[in-house]
Coordinates of C-alpha atoms and ligand atoms in Angstrom, one line a residue:
X22 CA 25.5 -21.8 -11.9
X23 CA 27.5 -18.8 -10.7
X24 CA 28.6 -17.4 -14.1
X25 CA 25.0 -17.2 -15.5
X26 CA 23.1 -16.1 -12.4
X27 CA 20.6 -13.5 -13.4
X28 CA 19.5 -11.5 -10.4
X29 CA 16.4 -9.4 -10.7
X30 CA 14.8 -6.9 -8.4
X31 CA 11.0 -6.4 -8.3
X32 CA 9.9 -3.3 -6.3
X33 CA 6.9 -3.8 -4.0
X34 CA 3.8 -3.8 -6.0
X35 CA 5.4 -5.1 -9.2
X36 CA 3.5 -7.7 -11.2
X37 CA 6.1 -10.3 -11.9
X38 CA 3.9 -12.2 -14.3
X39 CA 0.2 -12.7 -15.0
X40 CA -1.9 -15.8 -15.3
X41 CA -2.1 -16.8 -18.9
X42 CA 1.3 -15.2 -19.9
X43 CA 3.6 -17.6 -21.7
X44 CA 6.5 -18.6 -19.5
X45 CA 10.2 -18.5 -20.0
X46 CA 11.7 -18.8 -16.6
X47 CA 11.3 -19.6 -12.9
X48 CA 12.5 -17.4 -10.0
X49 CA 14.4 -18.5 -6.8
X50 CA 13.4 -15.9 -4.2
X51 CA 16.4 -14.5 -2.2
X52 CA 14.7 -11.7 -0.5
X53 CA 11.1 -10.4 -0.1
X54 CA 7.6 -11.8 -0.4
X55 CA 5.5 -12.7 -3.5
X56 CA 1.7 -13.0 -3.6
X57 CA 0.5 -15.8 -5.9
X58 CA -3.1 -15.8 -7.0
X59 CA -5.2 -17.6 -9.6
X60 CA -8.7 -16.7 -10.8
X61 CA -10.6 -19.9 -10.5
X62 CA -13.6 -21.1 -12.5
X63 CA -15.8 -20.3 -9.5
X64 CA -14.8 -16.6 -9.8
X65 CA -12.8 -16.8 -6.6
X66 CA -9.2 -15.8 -6.5
X67 CA -7.3 -17.8 -3.8
X68 CA -4.0 -16.3 -2.7
X69 CA -0.8 -17.7 -1.4
X70 CA 2.5 -16.2 -0.3
X71 CA 6.0 -17.3 -1.2
X72 CA 9.1 -16.1 0.6
X73 CA 12.8 -16.5 0.9
X74 CA 14.1 -19.8 -0.5
X75 CA 10.9 -20.6 -2.4
X76 CA 10.8 -21.3 -6.1
X77 CA 8.3 -19.2 -8.0
X78 CA 7.0 -20.4 -11.4
X79 CA 8.7 -23.7 -11.3
X80 CA 6.3 -25.0 -14.0
X81 CA 8.1 -23.0 -16.6
X82 CA 11.2 -25.3 -16.2
X83 CA 9.4 -28.4 -17.4
X84 CA 6.4 -27.3 -19.4
X85 CA 5.8 -25.1 -22.4
X86 CA 2.4 -23.8 -21.6
X87 CA 1.3 -20.6 -19.8
X88 CA 1.5 -19.3 -16.3
X89 CA -1.3 -20.9 -14.2
X90 CA -1.2 -18.0 -11.6
X91 CA -0.4 -14.3 -11.3
X92 CA 2.6 -13.4 -9.2
X93 CA 3.0 -9.9 -7.6
X94 CA 5.9 -8.7 -5.3
X95 CA 4.4 -7.4 -2.1
X96 CA 7.7 -6.4 -0.7
X97 CA 10.8 -5.4 -2.6
X98 CA 11.8 -8.8 -3.9
X99 CA 15.2 -10.0 -5.2
X100 CA 15.2 -13.2 -7.1
X101 CA 17.5 -15.3 -9.3
X102 CA 15.8 -15.9 -12.7
X103 CA 16.3 -19.4 -14.0
X104 CA 16.0 -19.7 -17.7
X105 CA 14.1 -22.8 -19.1
X106 CA 16.5 -23.6 -21.9
X107 CA 19.6 -23.3 -19.7
X108 CA 17.9 -25.4 -17.0
X109 CA 17.0 -28.1 -19.5
X110 CA 20.5 -28.2 -20.9
X111 CA 21.8 -28.8 -17.4
X112 CA 19.1 -31.5 -16.7
X113 CA 20.4 -33.5 -19.7
X114 CA 23.8 -33.7 -18.0
X115 CA 22.3 -34.8 -14.6
X116 CA 22.0 -38.2 -13.1
X117 CA 18.9 -40.0 -14.3
X118 CA 17.4 -40.4 -10.9
X119 CA 17.9 -36.7 -10.2
X120 CA 16.2 -35.9 -13.5
X121 CA 13.2 -38.0 -12.5
X122 CA 12.9 -36.4 -9.1
X123 CA 13.1 -32.9 -10.5
X124 CA 10.6 -33.5 -13.2
X125 CA 8.1 -35.0 -10.7
X126 CA 8.5 -32.1 -8.3
X127 CA 8.4 -29.4 -10.9
X128 CA 5.6 -31.2 -12.8
X129 CA 3.4 -31.0 -9.7
X130 CA 3.9 -27.3 -9.5
X131 CA 2.9 -27.1 -13.2
X132 CA -0.4 -28.8 -12.5
X133 CA -1.5 -26.9 -9.4
X134 CA -3.2 -23.6 -8.8
X135 CA -2.5 -21.3 -5.9
X136 CA -3.9 -22.7 -2.7
X137 CA -4.1 -26.2 -4.1
X138 CA -1.4 -28.5 -2.9
X139 CA 1.9 -27.7 -4.5
X140 CA 0.8 -24.8 -6.7
X141 CA 4.2 -23.3 -6.6
X142 CA 7.0 -25.5 -5.5
X143 CA 8.4 -24.6 -2.2
X144 CA 12.0 -25.8 -2.1
X145 CA 12.5 -24.7 1.4
X146 CA 10.1 -23.0 3.8
X147 CA 11.5 -20.1 5.7
X148 CA 8.8 -20.5 8.3
X149 CA 8.1 -16.8 8.2
X150 CA 4.5 -17.4 6.9
X151 CA 2.1 -19.7 8.5
X152 CA -0.7 -20.4 6.0
X153 CA -3.0 -21.8 8.7
X154 CA -2.6 -18.7 10.8
X155 CA -3.1 -16.4 7.8
X156 CA -6.3 -18.3 7.0
X157 CA -7.7 -17.7 10.4
X158 CA -6.7 -14.1 10.5
X159 CA -8.4 -13.6 7.1
X160 CA -11.7 -15.0 8.3
X161 CA -11.3 -13.0 11.5
X162 CA -10.9 -9.9 9.4
X163 CA -14.0 -10.7 7.3
X164 CA -15.9 -11.1 10.6
X165 CA -14.4 -7.9 12.0
X166 CA -15.7 -5.8 9.1
X167 CA -19.2 -6.9 9.9
X168 CA -18.8 -6.6 13.7
X169 CA -17.7 -3.9 16.0
X170 CA -14.0 -4.7 16.1
X171 CA -12.7 -2.1 13.6
X172 CA -12.5 1.5 14.4
X173 CA -11.1 4.6 12.8
X174 CA -8.8 7.0 14.6
X175 CA -8.2 10.5 13.4
X176 CA -4.8 12.3 13.4
X177 CA -4.9 16.1 13.0
X178 CA -3.2 17.8 10.0
X179 CA -2.2 21.3 11.0
X180 CA -1.9 24.4 8.8
X181 CA 1.7 25.6 9.6
X182 CA 0.8 29.1 8.6
X183 CA -2.2 29.6 10.9
X184 CA -1.4 26.9 13.5
X185 CA -5.0 25.6 13.3
X186 CA -6.3 22.1 12.5
X187 CA -7.0 21.9 8.7
X188 CA -8.2 18.3 8.6
X189 CA -7.7 14.8 9.8
X190 CA -6.2 11.6 8.4
X191 CA -8.4 8.6 9.1
X192 CA -6.3 5.6 10.3
X193 CA -7.9 2.2 10.8
X194 CA -7.5 0.2 14.0
X195 CA -8.4 -3.4 14.7
X196 CA -9.2 -4.6 18.2
X197 CA -8.8 -8.3 17.8
X198 CA -10.6 -10.4 20.5
X199 CA -7.5 -12.6 21.1
X200 CA -4.5 -10.8 19.6
X201 CA -5.3 -7.3 21.0
X202 CA -4.7 -4.4 18.7
X203 CA -3.5 -5.5 15.3
X204 CA -1.4 -2.8 13.5
X205 CA -2.9 -1.6 10.2
X206 CA 0.3 -2.2 8.4
X207 CA -0.2 -5.9 9.2
X208 CA -3.8 -6.4 8.3
X209 CA -4.2 -3.9 5.4
X210 CA -1.8 -6.0 3.4
X211 CA -3.7 -9.1 4.4
X212 CA -6.9 -7.4 3.2
X213 CA -5.2 -6.6 -0.1
X214 CA -4.2 -10.2 -0.6
X215 CA -7.5 -11.7 0.2
X216 CA -9.8 -9.4 -1.8
X217 CA -11.2 -7.9 1.4
X218 CA -9.6 -4.5 0.6
X219 CA -12.6 -3.3 -1.4
X220 CA -15.3 -3.8 1.2
X221 CA -12.9 -2.7 4.0
X222 CA -12.1 0.4 1.9
X223 CA -15.7 1.3 1.4
X224 CA -16.5 0.8 5.1
X225 CA -13.5 3.0 6.1
X226 CA -14.6 5.8 3.7
X227 CA -18.1 5.8 5.1
X228 CA -16.8 6.0 8.7
X229 CA -14.3 8.7 7.8
X230 CA -17.1 10.8 6.1
X231 CA -19.3 10.4 9.2
X232 CA -16.4 11.5 11.4
X233 CA -15.8 14.6 9.2
X234 CA -19.4 15.7 9.6
X235 CA -19.1 15.5 13.3
X236 CA -15.8 17.5 13.2
X237 CA -17.3 20.2 10.9
X238 CA -20.3 20.7 13.2
X239 CA -18.1 20.8 16.3
X240 CA -15.7 23.3 14.6
X241 CA -18.4 25.6 13.2
X242 CA -15.5 27.3 11.4
X243 CA -16.1 30.3 9.3
X244 CA -12.9 30.0 7.2
X245 CA -11.8 26.9 5.3
X246 CA -13.9 23.9 6.3
X247 CA -12.1 20.8 7.7
X248 CA -11.2 18.0 5.4
X249 CA -10.7 14.2 5.9
X250 CA -7.9 12.2 4.3
X251 CA -8.5 8.5 3.7
X252 CA -5.8 5.9 2.8
X253 CA -6.8 4.1 -0.4
X254 CA -5.0 1.0 -1.6
X255 CA -4.1 1.2 -5.3
X256 CA -5.7 -2.2 -5.6
X257 CA -9.0 -0.4 -5.0
X258 CA -8.3 1.8 -8.0
X259 CA -7.8 -1.0 -10.5
X260 CA -11.4 -1.6 -11.0
X261 CA -13.5 1.1 -12.6
X262 CA -16.6 0.0 -10.8
X263 CA -14.8 0.2 -7.4
X264 CA -13.7 3.7 -8.2
X265 CA -17.3 4.6 -9.2
X266 CA -18.5 3.1 -5.9
X267 CA -16.0 5.2 -3.9
X268 CA -17.0 8.4 -5.7
X269 CA -20.7 7.5 -5.1
X270 CA -20.2 7.1 -1.4
X271 CA -18.6 10.6 -1.3
X272 CA -21.4 12.1 -3.4
X273 CA -24.2 10.5 -1.3
X274 CA -22.6 11.6 2.0
X275 CA -23.5 15.2 1.6
X276 CA -19.8 16.2 2.3
X277 CA -18.3 18.5 -0.4
X278 CA -16.0 16.3 -2.5
X279 CA -13.2 19.0 -2.2
X280 CA -13.1 18.2 1.6
X281 CA -12.2 14.6 0.9
X282 CA -8.6 13.5 0.1
X283 CA -7.6 10.1 -1.1
X284 CA -4.1 9.2 -0.1
X285 CA -2.3 6.8 -2.4
X286 CA 1.2 5.4 -1.8
X287 CA 3.6 6.1 -4.6
X288 CA 5.3 2.7 -4.8
X289 CA 1.9 1.1 -5.5
X290 CA 1.1 3.6 -8.2
X291 CA 4.0 2.7 -10.4
X292 CA 2.7 -0.8 -10.9
X293 CA -0.5 -0.7 -13.0
X294 CA 0.4 2.9 -13.8
X295 CA -2.2 3.2 -16.6
X296 CA -5.2 2.1 -14.5
X297 CA -4.2 4.1 -11.5
X298 CA -3.6 7.3 -13.6
X299 CA -7.1 6.9 -15.1
X300 CA -8.6 6.4 -11.6
X301 CA -6.9 9.4 -10.2
X302 CA -8.2 11.7 -13.0
X303 CA -11.7 10.2 -12.6
X304 CA -11.7 11.0 -8.9
X305 CA -10.4 14.5 -9.5
X306 CA -13.1 15.1 -12.1
X307 CA -15.6 14.4 -9.3
X308 CA -13.8 17.1 -7.2
X309 CA -12.1 14.6 -4.8
X310 CA -8.5 15.6 -4.0
X311 CA -5.7 13.1 -4.3
X312 CA -2.5 13.0 -2.3
X313 CA 0.8 11.2 -3.0
X314 CA 1.5 9.5 0.4
X315 CA 5.0 8.6 1.7
X316 CA 6.6 10.8 -1.0
X317 CA 10.3 10.1 -1.4
X318 CA 10.4 6.5 -0.3
X319 CA 9.8 4.9 -3.6
X320 CA 10.6 5.7 -7.2
X321 CA 8.8 9.0 -7.6
X322 CA 10.5 11.6 -9.8
X323 CA 9.6 14.5 -12.1
X324 CA 8.1 12.2 -14.7
X325 CA 6.0 10.5 -11.9
X326 CA 4.6 13.9 -10.8
X327 CA 3.8 14.7 -14.4
X328 CA 2.1 11.4 -15.0
X329 CA 0.0 11.3 -11.9
X330 CA -1.6 14.7 -11.5
X331 CA -2.3 15.1 -7.8
X332 CA -3.3 17.9 -5.4
X333 CA -1.2 17.2 -2.4
X334 CA 2.2 15.7 -1.7
X335 CA 3.0 14.2 1.7
X336 CA 6.7 14.1 2.4
X337 CA 7.7 10.9 4.2
X338 CA 8.5 10.9 7.9
X339 CA 12.1 9.6 7.2
X340 CA 13.1 13.0 5.7
X341 CA 11.4 15.0 8.5
X342 CA 13.1 13.0 11.2
X343 CA 16.6 13.6 9.8
X344 CA 16.3 17.1 8.4
X345 CA 17.3 19.1 11.5
X346 CA 20.6 17.2 12.0
X347 CA 21.4 16.4 8.4
X348 CA 21.8 19.2 5.8
X349 CA 21.3 16.9 2.9
X350 CA 17.9 15.8 4.2
X351 CA 17.0 19.4 4.7
X352 CA 18.0 20.2 1.2
X353 CA 15.8 17.3 -0.1
X354 CA 12.8 18.6 1.8
X355 CA 13.5 22.1 0.5
X356 CA 13.7 20.8 -3.1
X357 CA 10.5 18.6 -2.8
X358 CA 8.6 21.7 -1.4
X359 CA 9.8 23.9 -4.3
X360 CA 9.0 21.2 -6.8
X361 CA 5.5 20.5 -5.5
X362 CA 4.7 24.3 -5.4
X363 CA 5.8 24.5 -9.1
X364 CA 3.4 21.7 -9.8
X365 CA 0.6 23.6 -7.9
X366 CA 0.4 21.0 -5.2
X367 CA 0.2 21.6 -1.5
X368 CA 2.6 19.9 0.9
X369 CA 2.1 18.0 4.1
X370 CA 5.2 17.1 6.2
X371 CA 4.6 13.7 8.0
X372 CA 5.9 12.5 11.4
X373 CA 6.7 15.9 13.0
X374 CA 7.9 15.1 16.6
X375 CA 9.9 18.1 17.6
X376 CA 9.6 21.9 17.8
X377 CA 12.9 22.2 15.8
X378 CA 11.2 20.3 12.9
X379 CA 8.2 22.6 12.9
X380 CA 10.4 25.7 12.9
X381 CA 12.5 24.3 10.0
X382 CA 9.4 23.5 8.0
X383 CA 7.8 26.8 8.7
X384 CA 11.0 28.5 7.5
X385 CA 10.7 26.5 4.3
X386 CA 7.1 27.6 3.9
X387 CA 5.7 24.0 4.1
X388 CA 1.9 24.3 4.1
X389 CA 0.8 21.6 6.5
X390 CA 2.2 19.3 9.2
X391 CA 1.2 16.1 10.9
X392 CA 2.8 14.2 13.7
X393 CA 2.9 13.1 17.3
X394 CA 4.0 16.7 18.4
X395 CA 0.5 17.9 17.5
X396 CA -1.4 14.7 18.3
X397 CA -1.3 10.9 17.9
X398 CA -4.2 9.4 16.0
X399 CA -7.2 10.0 18.3
X400 CA -10.5 8.2 18.9
X401 CA -13.4 10.2 17.3
X402 CA -14.6 11.8 20.6
X403 CA -11.1 13.2 21.3
X404 CA -10.8 14.5 17.8
X405 CA -14.2 16.3 18.2
X406 CA -13.0 17.8 21.5
X407 CA -9.8 19.0 19.8
X408 CA -11.6 20.9 17.1
X409 CA -14.2 22.4 19.5
X410 CA -11.3 23.8 21.6
X411 CA -9.9 25.6 18.5
X412 CA -6.3 24.8 19.6
X413 CA -3.6 26.8 17.9
X414 CA 0.0 25.5 17.6
Ligands
C2E518 P1 0.5 6.3 6.7 O1 -0.6 6.6 5.7 O2 1.9 6.8 6.3 O3 0.0 6.8 8.1 C1 0.8 7.5 9.0 C2 1.3 6.6 10.0 O4 2.4 7.2 10.8 C3 0.3 6.2 11.1 O5 0.6 4.8 11.5 C4 0.5 7.2 12.2 O6 0.1 6.7 13.4 C5 2.0 7.3 12.1 N1 2.5 8.6 12.7 C6 1.9 9.8 12.6 N2 2.6 10.7 13.1 C7 3.7 10.1 13.6 C8 4.9 10.6 14.3 O7 5.0 11.8 14.6 N3 5.9 9.7 14.6 C9 5.7 8.4 14.3 N4 6.7 7.6 14.6 N5 4.7 7.9 13.6 C10 3.7 8.8 13.3 P2 -0.5 3.7 11.5 O8 -1.8 4.3 12.0 O9 0.1 2.6 12.2 O10 -0.7 3.4 10.0 C11 0.3 2.7 9.3 C12 0.0 2.6 7.8 O11 -1.2 1.8 7.6 C13 -0.5 4.0 7.2 O12 0.7 4.7 6.9 C14 -1.2 3.5 6.0 O13 -0.3 3.2 4.9 C15 -1.9 2.2 6.5 N6 -3.3 2.4 6.8 C16 -3.8 2.9 8.0 N7 -5.1 3.0 7.9 C17 -5.4 2.6 6.6 C18 -6.7 2.6 5.9 O14 -7.8 2.9 6.5 N8 -6.6 2.1 4.7 C19 -5.5 1.7 4.0 N9 -5.5 1.3 2.8 N10 -4.3 1.8 4.7 C20 -4.3 2.3 5.9
CA519 CA1 -1.5 8.1 4.7
CA520 CA1 2.4 8.4 5.0

């Protein structure tokens, strides 16, 4: 197989293929994780994950129909593409028993849907995912949204010019009854895979707006009012009605839309670029500001900034952590700041942990900073106390 191996890379968020596409090949996953989902007749869309060593889309090797499922890379995924014609040529040379076994195994995968037995054909399970455990966590999460287990913490975003708090980023926390605190990076992805992200996102937005009203009355600031930044999964932006619901929640809250920022991660914007670009402009028409989160970690470039018109650019922590010791990182930060200013965007540096980093960022005229040096994400009462003290850094 060596001479014809066709390795492909799918960045996180990439749709590898969609349910109903005609199929040409299967993929042997070498690295990463793929979400497989199928819209059922009952309107539900069960999901399943495939990882290293699994065969994705095996039905393509034996049938000539269409994809029964949709496959999306949820981490950067490397896979060997196996072409149907080449595979069938090789099958003809194989031992008859081997041919029968392969047909039976791949044929099963052709019949199934995600979540049914053998929807996609796992050649070898890495053991990294435990579907039973994921199922339990998923129902726990549905429960948590209705109950009292979820909470938002608020991390201050500081104006580097004045040294005052300019706003807060709302970060979700899950206090699981048995597992303790579950990190958002773990369960936000789970929510995305199981269609809980929309109700979770609406819940978080309402809580964040409630928090902002408390901060604004505690600050009683004369100058620029405080704002709140909410993380929005790009999956929430794919449905026009969901985008409308989010805008309605902001409008009905009584908070000025310009005091609300939706943070979107760049890697997820690239996939479904058209839908996300439309959603961003709809939100901005309503006066809501939009930020490009984790800038510099994905594939963002000049064309990206032109395509997705946004108000704020958040420079990823990885550049801030290295900029003091590494001249190249410093140059990258300087260039990003200059570029964002040319595009009329304001800039937030993420993950500031040292005084040297603040000094360097102030010298570069970076607008805002966020990081443990100012404060970790705080429970709402502590965030209120922070603004009422009018601390200046
Ligand atoms: P993010 O949007 O990049 O959020 C910043 C993360 O960096 C937070 O982690 C925060 O606690 C951490 N952080 C802030 N300052 C520092 C620092 O100085 N040093 C270090 N080492 N870390 C710092 P957290 O709260 O664990 O959130 C992780 C990610 O989970 C977030 O990354 C965001 O992508 C996602 N997330 C959190 N809350 C939500 C939410 O409500 N909705 C959605 N869709 N995603 C969320
Ligand atoms: Ca964020
Ligand atoms: Ca970030």
